[in-house]
CSV table of C-alpha atoms and ligand atoms in Angstrom, one decimal:
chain,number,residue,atom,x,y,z
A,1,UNK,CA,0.0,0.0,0.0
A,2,UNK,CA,1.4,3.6,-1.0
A,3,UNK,CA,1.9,5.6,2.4
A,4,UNK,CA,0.5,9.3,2.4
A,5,UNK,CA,3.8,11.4,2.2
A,6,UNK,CA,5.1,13.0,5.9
A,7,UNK,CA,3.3,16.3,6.2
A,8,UNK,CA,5.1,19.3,6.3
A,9,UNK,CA,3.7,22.6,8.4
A,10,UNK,CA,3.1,24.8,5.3
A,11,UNK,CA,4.0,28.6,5.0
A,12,UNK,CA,1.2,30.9,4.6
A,13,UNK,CA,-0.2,31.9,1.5
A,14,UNK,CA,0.1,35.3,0.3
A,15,UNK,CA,-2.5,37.4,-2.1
A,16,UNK,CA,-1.2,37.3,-5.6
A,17,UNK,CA,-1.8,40.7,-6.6
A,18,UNK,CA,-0.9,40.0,-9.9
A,19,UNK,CA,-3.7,37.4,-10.8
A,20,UNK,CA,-6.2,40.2,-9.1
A,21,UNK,CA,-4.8,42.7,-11.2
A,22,UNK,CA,-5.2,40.4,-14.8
A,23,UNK,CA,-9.0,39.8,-13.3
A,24,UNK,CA,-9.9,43.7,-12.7
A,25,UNK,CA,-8.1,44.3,-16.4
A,26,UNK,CA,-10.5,41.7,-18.0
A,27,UNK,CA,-13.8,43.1,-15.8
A,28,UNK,CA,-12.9,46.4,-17.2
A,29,UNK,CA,-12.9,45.4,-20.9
A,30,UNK,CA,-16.0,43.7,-20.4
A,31,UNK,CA,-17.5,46.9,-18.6
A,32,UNK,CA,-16.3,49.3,-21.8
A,33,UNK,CA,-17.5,46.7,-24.7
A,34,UNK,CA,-20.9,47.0,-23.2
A,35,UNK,CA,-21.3,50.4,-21.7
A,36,UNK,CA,-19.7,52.2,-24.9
A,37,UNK,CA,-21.5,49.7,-27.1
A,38,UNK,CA,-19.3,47.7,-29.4
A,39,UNK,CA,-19.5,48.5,-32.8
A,40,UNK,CA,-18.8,45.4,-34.7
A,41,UNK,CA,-19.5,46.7,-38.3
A,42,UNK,CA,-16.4,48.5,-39.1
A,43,UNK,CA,-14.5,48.2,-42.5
A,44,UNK,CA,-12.8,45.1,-41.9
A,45,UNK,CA,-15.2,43.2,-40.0
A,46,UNK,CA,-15.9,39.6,-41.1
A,47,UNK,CA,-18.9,39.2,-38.8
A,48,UNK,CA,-21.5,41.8,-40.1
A,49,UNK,CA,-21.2,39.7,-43.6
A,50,UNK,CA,-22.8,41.7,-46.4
A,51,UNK,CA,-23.3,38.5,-48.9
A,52,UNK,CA,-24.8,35.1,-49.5
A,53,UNK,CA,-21.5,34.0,-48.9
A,54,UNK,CA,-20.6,36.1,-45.7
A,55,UNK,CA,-23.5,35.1,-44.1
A,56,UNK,CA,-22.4,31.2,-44.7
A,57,UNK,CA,-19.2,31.5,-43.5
A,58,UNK,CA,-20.3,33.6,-40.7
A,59,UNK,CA,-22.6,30.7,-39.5
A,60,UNK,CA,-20.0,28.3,-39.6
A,61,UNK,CA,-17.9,30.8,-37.4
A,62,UNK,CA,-20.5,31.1,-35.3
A,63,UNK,CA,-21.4,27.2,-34.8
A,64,UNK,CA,-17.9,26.4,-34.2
A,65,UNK,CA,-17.5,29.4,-31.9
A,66,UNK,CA,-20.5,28.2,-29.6
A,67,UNK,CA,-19.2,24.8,-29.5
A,68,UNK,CA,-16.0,25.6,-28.3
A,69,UNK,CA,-17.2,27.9,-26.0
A,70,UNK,CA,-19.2,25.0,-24.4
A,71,UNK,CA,-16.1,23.0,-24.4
A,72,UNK,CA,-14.6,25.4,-22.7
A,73,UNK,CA,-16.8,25.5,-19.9
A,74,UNK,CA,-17.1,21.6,-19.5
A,75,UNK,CA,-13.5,21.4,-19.2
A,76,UNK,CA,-12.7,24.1,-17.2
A,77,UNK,CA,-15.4,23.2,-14.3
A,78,UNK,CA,-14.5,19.8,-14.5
A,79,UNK,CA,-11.0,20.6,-13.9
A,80,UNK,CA,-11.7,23.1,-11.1
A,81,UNK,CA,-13.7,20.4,-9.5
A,82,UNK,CA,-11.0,17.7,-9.8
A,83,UNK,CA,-8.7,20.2,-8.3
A,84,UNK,CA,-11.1,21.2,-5.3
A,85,UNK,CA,-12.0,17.7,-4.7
A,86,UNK,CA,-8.6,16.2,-4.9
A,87,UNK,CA,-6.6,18.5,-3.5
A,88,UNK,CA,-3.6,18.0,-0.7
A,89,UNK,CA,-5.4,17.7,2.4
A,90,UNK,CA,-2.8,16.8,5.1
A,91,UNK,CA,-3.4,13.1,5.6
A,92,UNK,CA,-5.7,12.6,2.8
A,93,UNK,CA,-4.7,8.9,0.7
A,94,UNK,CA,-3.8,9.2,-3.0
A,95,UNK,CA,-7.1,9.3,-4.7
A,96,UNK,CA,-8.1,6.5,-6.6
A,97,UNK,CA,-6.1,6.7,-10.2
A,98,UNK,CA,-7.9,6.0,-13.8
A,99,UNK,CA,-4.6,6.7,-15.9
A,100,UNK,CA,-5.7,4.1,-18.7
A,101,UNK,CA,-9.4,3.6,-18.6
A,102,UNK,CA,-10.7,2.4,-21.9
A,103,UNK,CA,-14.0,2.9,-21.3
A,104,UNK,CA,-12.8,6.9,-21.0
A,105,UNK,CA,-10.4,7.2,-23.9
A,106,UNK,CA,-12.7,5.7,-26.0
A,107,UNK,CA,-15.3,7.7,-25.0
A,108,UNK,CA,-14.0,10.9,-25.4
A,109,UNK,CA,-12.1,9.9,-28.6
A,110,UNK,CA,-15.4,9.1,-30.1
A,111,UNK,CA,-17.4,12.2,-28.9
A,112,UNK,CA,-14.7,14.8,-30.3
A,113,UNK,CA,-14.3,12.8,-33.4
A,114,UNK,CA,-18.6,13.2,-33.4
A,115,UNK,CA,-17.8,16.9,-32.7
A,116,UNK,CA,-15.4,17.7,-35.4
A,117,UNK,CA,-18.1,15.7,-38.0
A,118,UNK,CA,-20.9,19.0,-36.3
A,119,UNK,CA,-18.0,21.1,-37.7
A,120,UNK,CA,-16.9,19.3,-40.7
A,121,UNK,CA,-20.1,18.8,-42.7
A,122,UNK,CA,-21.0,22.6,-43.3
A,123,UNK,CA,-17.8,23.7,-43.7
A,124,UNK,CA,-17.4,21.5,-46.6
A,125,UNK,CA,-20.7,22.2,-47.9
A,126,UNK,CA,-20.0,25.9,-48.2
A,127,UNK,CA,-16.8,25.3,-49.8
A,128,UNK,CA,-18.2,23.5,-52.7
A,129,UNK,CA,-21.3,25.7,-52.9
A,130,UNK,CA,-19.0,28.8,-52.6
A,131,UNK,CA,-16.6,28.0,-56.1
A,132,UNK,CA,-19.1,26.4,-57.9
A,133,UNK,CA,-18.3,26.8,-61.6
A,134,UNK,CA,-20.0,30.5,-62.9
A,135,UNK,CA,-24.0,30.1,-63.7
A,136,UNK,CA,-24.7,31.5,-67.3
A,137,UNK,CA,-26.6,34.1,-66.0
A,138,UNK,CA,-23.6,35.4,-63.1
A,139,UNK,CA,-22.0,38.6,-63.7
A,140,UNK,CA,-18.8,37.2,-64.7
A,141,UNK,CA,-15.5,39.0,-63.3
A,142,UNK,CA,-11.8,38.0,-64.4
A,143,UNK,CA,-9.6,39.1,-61.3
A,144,UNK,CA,-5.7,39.1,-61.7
A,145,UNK,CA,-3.8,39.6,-58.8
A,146,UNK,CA,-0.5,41.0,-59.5
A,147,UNK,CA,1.9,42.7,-57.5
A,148,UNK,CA,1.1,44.8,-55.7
A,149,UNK,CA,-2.6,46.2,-57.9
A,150,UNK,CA,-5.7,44.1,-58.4
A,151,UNK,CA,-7.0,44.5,-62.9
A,152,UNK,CA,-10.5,43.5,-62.7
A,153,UNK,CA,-11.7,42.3,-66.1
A,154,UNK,CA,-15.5,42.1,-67.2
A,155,UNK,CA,-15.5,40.4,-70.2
A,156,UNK,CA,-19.2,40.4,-71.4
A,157,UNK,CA,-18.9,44.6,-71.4
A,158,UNK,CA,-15.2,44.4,-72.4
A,159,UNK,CA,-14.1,46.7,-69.5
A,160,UNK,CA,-10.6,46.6,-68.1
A,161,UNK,CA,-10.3,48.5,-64.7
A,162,UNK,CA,-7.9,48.4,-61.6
A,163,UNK,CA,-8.3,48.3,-58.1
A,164,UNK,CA,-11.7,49.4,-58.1
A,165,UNK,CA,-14.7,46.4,-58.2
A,166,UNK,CA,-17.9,47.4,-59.2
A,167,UNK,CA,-21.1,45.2,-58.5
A,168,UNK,CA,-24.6,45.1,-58.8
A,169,UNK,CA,-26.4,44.6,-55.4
A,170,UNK,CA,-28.7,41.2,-55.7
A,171,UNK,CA,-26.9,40.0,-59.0
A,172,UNK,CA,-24.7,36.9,-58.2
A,173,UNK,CA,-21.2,37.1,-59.9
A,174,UNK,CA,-18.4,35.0,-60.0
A,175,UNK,CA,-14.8,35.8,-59.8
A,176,UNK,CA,-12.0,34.5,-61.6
A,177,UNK,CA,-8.9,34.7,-59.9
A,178,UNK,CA,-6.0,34.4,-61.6
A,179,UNK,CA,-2.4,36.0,-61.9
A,180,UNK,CA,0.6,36.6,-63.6
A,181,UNK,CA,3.2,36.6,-60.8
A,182,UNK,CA,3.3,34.8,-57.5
A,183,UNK,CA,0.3,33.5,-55.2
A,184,UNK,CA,-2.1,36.3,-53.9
A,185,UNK,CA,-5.4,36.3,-52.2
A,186,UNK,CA,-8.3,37.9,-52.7
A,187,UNK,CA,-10.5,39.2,-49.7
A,188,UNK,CA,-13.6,41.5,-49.3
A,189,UNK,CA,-13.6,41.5,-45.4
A,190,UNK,CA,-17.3,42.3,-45.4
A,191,UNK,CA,-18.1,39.9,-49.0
A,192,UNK,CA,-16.3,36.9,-48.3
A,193,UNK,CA,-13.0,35.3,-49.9
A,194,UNK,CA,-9.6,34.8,-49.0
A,195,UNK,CA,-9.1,32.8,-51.1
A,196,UNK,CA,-6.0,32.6,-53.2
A,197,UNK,CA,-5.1,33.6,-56.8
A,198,UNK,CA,-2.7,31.1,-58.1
A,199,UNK,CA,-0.9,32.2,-61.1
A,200,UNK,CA,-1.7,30.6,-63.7
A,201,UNK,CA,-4.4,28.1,-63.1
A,202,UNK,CA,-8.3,29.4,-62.5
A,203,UNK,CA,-9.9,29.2,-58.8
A,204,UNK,CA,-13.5,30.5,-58.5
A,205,UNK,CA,-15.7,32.3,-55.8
A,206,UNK,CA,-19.2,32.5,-56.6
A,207,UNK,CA,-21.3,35.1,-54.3
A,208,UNK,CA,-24.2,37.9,-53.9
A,209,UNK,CA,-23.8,41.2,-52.5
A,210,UNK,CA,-26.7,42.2,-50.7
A,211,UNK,CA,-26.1,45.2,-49.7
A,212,UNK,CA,-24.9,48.3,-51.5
A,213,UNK,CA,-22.0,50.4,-50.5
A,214,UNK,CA,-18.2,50.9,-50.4
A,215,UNK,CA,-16.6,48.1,-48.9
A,216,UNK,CA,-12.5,47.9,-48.9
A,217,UNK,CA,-10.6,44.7,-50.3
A,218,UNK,CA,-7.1,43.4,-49.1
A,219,UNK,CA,-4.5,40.9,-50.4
A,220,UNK,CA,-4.4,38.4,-47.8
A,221,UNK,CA,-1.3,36.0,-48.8
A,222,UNK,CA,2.4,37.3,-47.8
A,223,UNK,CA,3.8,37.9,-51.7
A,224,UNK,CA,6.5,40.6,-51.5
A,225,UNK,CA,7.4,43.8,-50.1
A,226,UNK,CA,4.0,45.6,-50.9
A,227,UNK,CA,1.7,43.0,-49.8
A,228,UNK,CA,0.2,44.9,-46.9
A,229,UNK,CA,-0.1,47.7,-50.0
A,230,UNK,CA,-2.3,45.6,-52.1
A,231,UNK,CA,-5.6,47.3,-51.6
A,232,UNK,CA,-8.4,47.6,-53.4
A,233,UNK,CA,-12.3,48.6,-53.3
A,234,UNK,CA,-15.3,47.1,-53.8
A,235,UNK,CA,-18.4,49.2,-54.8
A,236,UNK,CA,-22.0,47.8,-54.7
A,237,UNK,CA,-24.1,49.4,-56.7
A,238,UNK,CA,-28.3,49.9,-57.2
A,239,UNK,CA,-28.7,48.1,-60.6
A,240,UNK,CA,-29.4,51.2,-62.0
A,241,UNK,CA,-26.5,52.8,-61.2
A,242,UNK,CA,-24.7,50.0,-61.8
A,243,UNK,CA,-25.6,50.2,-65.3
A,244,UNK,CA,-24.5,54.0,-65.8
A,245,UNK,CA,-20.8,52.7,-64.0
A,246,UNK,CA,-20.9,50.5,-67.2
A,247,UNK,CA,-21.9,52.8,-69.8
A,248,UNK,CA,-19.0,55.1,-68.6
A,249,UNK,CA,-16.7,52.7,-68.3
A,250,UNK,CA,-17.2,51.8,-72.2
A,251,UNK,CA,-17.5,55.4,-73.3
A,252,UNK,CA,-13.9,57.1,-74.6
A,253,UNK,CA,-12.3,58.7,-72.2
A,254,UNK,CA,-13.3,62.4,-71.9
A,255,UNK,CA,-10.1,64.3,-71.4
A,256,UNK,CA,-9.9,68.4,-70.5
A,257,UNK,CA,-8.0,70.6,-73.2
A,258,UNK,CA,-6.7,72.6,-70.1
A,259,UNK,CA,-3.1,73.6,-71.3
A,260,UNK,CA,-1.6,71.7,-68.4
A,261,UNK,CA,-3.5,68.8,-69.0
A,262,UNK,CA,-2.6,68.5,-72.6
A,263,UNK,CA,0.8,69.0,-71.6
A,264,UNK,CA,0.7,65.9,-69.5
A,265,UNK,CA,-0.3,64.2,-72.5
A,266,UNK,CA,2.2,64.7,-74.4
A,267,UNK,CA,4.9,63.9,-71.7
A,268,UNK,CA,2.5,60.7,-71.3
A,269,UNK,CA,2.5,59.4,-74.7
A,270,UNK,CA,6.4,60.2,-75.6
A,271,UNK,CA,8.0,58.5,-72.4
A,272,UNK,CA,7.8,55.0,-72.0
A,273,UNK,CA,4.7,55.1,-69.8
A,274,UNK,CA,2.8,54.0,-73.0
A,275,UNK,CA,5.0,50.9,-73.1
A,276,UNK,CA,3.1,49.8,-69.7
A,277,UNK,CA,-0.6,51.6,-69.9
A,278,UNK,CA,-3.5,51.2,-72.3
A,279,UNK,CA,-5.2,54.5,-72.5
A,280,UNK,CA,-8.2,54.2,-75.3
A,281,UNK,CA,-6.5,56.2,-78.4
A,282,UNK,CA,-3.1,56.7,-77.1
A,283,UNK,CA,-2.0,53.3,-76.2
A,284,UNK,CA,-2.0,50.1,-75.3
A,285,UNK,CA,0.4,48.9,-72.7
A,286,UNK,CA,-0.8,45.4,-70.8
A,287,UNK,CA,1.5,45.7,-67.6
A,288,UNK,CA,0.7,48.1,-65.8
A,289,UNK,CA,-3.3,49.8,-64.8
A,290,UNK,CA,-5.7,50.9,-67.6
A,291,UNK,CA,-5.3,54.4,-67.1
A,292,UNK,CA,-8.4,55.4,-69.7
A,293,UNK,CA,-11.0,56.4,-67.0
A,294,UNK,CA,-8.6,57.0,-64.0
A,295,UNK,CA,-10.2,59.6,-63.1
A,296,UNK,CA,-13.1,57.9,-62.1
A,297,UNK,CA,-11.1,55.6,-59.3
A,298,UNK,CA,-10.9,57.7,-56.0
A,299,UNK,CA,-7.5,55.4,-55.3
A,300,UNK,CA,-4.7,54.6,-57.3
A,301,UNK,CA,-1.1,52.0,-56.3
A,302,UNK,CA,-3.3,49.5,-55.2
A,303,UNK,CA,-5.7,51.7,-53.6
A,304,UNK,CA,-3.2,53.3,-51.5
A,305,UNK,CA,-3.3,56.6,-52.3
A,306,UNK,CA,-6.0,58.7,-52.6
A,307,UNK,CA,-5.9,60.4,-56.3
A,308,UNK,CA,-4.9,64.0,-55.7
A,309,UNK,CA,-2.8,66.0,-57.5
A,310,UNK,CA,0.1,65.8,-54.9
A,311,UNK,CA,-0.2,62.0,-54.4
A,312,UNK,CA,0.1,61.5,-58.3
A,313,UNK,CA,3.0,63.9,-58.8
A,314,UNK,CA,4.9,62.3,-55.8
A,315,UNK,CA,4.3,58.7,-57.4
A,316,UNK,CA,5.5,59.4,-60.5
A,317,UNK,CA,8.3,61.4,-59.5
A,318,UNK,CA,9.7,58.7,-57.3
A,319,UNK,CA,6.8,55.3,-57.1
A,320,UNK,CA,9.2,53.2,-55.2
A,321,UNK,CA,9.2,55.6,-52.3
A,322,UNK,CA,5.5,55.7,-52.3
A,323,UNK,CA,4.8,52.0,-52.6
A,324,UNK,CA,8.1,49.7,-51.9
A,325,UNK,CA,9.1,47.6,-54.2
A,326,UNK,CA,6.7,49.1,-56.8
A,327,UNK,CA,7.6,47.9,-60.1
A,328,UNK,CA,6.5,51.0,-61.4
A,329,UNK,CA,10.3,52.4,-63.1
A,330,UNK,CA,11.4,55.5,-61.7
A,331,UNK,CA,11.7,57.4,-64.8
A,332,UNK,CA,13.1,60.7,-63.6
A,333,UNK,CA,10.1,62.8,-63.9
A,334,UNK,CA,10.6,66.4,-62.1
A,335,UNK,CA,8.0,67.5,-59.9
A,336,UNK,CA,6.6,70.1,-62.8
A,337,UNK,CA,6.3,67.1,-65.4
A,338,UNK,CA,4.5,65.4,-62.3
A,339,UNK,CA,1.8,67.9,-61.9
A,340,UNK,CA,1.4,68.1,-65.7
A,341,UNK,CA,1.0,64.4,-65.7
A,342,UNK,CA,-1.6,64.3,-62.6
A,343,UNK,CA,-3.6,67.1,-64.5
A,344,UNK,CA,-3.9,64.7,-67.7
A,345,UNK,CA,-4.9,61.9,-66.0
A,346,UNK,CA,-7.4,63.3,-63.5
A,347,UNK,CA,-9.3,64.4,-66.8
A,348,UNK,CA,-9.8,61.6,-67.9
A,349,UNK,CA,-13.4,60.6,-66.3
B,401,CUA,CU1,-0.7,40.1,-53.1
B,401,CUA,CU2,-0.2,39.8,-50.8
């Protein structure tokens, strides 16, 4: 038989302050999430979903988040009972141990196993549902994600844009991703995705906005120096207005005969910027933006930068210190052919 070890007189406890003060720090945070009222729905939010497919994934989030909560609980009082119950009392025997107990591996092997199944089934589910192969009647949008800019491609109106997405609220569309360079991947926070853009082979998300407004977009897999630079916005639109994005976006580009502006052109279309940029009538570069309607993008470099005068003129001037890494050459543009070259480009609506 196993003797009860020789009892020691033991020293006296002291408070631990710094368990109190870990305690008062989490009562605290609880007091100013409710009393200030949370406010969940902010830009980058994944759990105020705005889509068919946000809401899914957002269920699946919440199932497994309920679950593990009541894990949690089961767990943790069971093992704050074990260690009230079976804790050193001076001259208490070793309690009975159960290191071994087939009946209770077994058991518990089976019921987490059961428990991942509760998890499992949806979540596979949604991921077939969510890149199912396009529907005829889907808007259908090619995305390329190359660094460090989004080109979104809509080939049943022939419109090449960048960094901007624009989308009918109610219509479902499916994207395309696919890319020239390394692995990105593409994520509307409040939409759904995150899911990657491999180059050269096609994966699909399928969804349906279902609300309209102006919702931002972020590359979400590590691929260079600019990857926390790789922006971009998504714009849900009423159908109607929708529609007039279209029409505009398949009009020629309406450019100002301001002196300035027409200067800009012509540094434009004699550097080597037309080597890299398609601008309708003046030319037809593939590797870098479609500038034709830049002037109807709010952002430019990925959505980075607001487009302002200033911001354009400093990127042109020097685009690597604006956006590192940018594979945008530094071609030795002064400040003067900068603002010449922002005044060009922000006619062009
Ligand atoms: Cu593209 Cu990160």
């Amino acid at each position: 038989m196993i003797q009860p070890p020789a009892t020691t007189p033991r020293p006296r406890r002291r408070f631990d302050w710094s368990l109190a003060c870990l305690l008062g720090a989490v009562l605290m945070l609880a007091c100013s999430c409710s009393a200030v009222g949370w406010n969940w729905d902010t830009p980058m939010s994944t759990v105020m979903p705005k889509s068919d497919f946000g809401k899914m994934t957002h269920e699946i989030f919440m199932l497994i988040s309920w679950w593990t909560l009541g894990i949690f609980i089961v767990v943790e009082v069971g093992l704050a009972y074990v260690c009230w119950r079976f804790r050193d009392r001076a001259g208490a025997p070793i309690p009975k141990q159960v290191h071994g107990h087939t009946v209770l591996e077994v058991g518990w092997t089976i019921a987490f196993a059961v428990i991942l199944l509760v998890f499992a089934i949806p979540t596979i589910r949604v991921i077939f549902k969510t890149q199912e192969a396009p529907a005829a009647t889907a808007l259908r949008v090619e995305v390329f994600g190359k660094q460090w800019w989004w080109e979104f491609r809509y080939p049943q109106f022939k419109i090449t844009t960048a960094n901007e997405l624009h989308l009918p609220v109610g219509q479902t569309a499916t994207f395309l991703l696919n890319g020239p360079d390394v692995i990105h991947s593409f994520w509307m926070p409040q939409l759904g995705g995150k899911r990657d853009v491999v180059p050269h082979r096609i994966n699909h998300i399928t969804l349906t906005p279902e609300v309209p407004g102006d919702y931002p977009g972020q590359c979400a897999e590590y691929c260079g120096v600019s990857h926390a630079n790789m922006r971009f916005r998504v714009i849900v639109h009423e159908p109607a207005d929708f529609e007039k994005w279209v029409k505009a976006q398949q009009a020629p580009p309406v450019e100002s005969t301001d002196a300035l502006a027409q200067q800009g052109k012509t540094i434009f279309s004699q550097s080597t910027c037309v080597g890299c940029h398609t601008i309708t009538g003046v030319s037809a570069g593939h590797i870098g933006p479609d500038l034709t309607h830049f002037a109807s993008r709010k952002r430019f470099a990925g959505s980075l930068m607001e487009s302002t005068p200033d911001n354009i003129a400093k990127w042109v001037e020097n685009p690597d210190h604006m956006k590192p890494g940018a594979l945008m050459p530094n071609l030795g543009m002064t400040g003067e052919q900068g603002k010449a070259l922002a005044a060009y480009l922000l006619s062009l609506k």
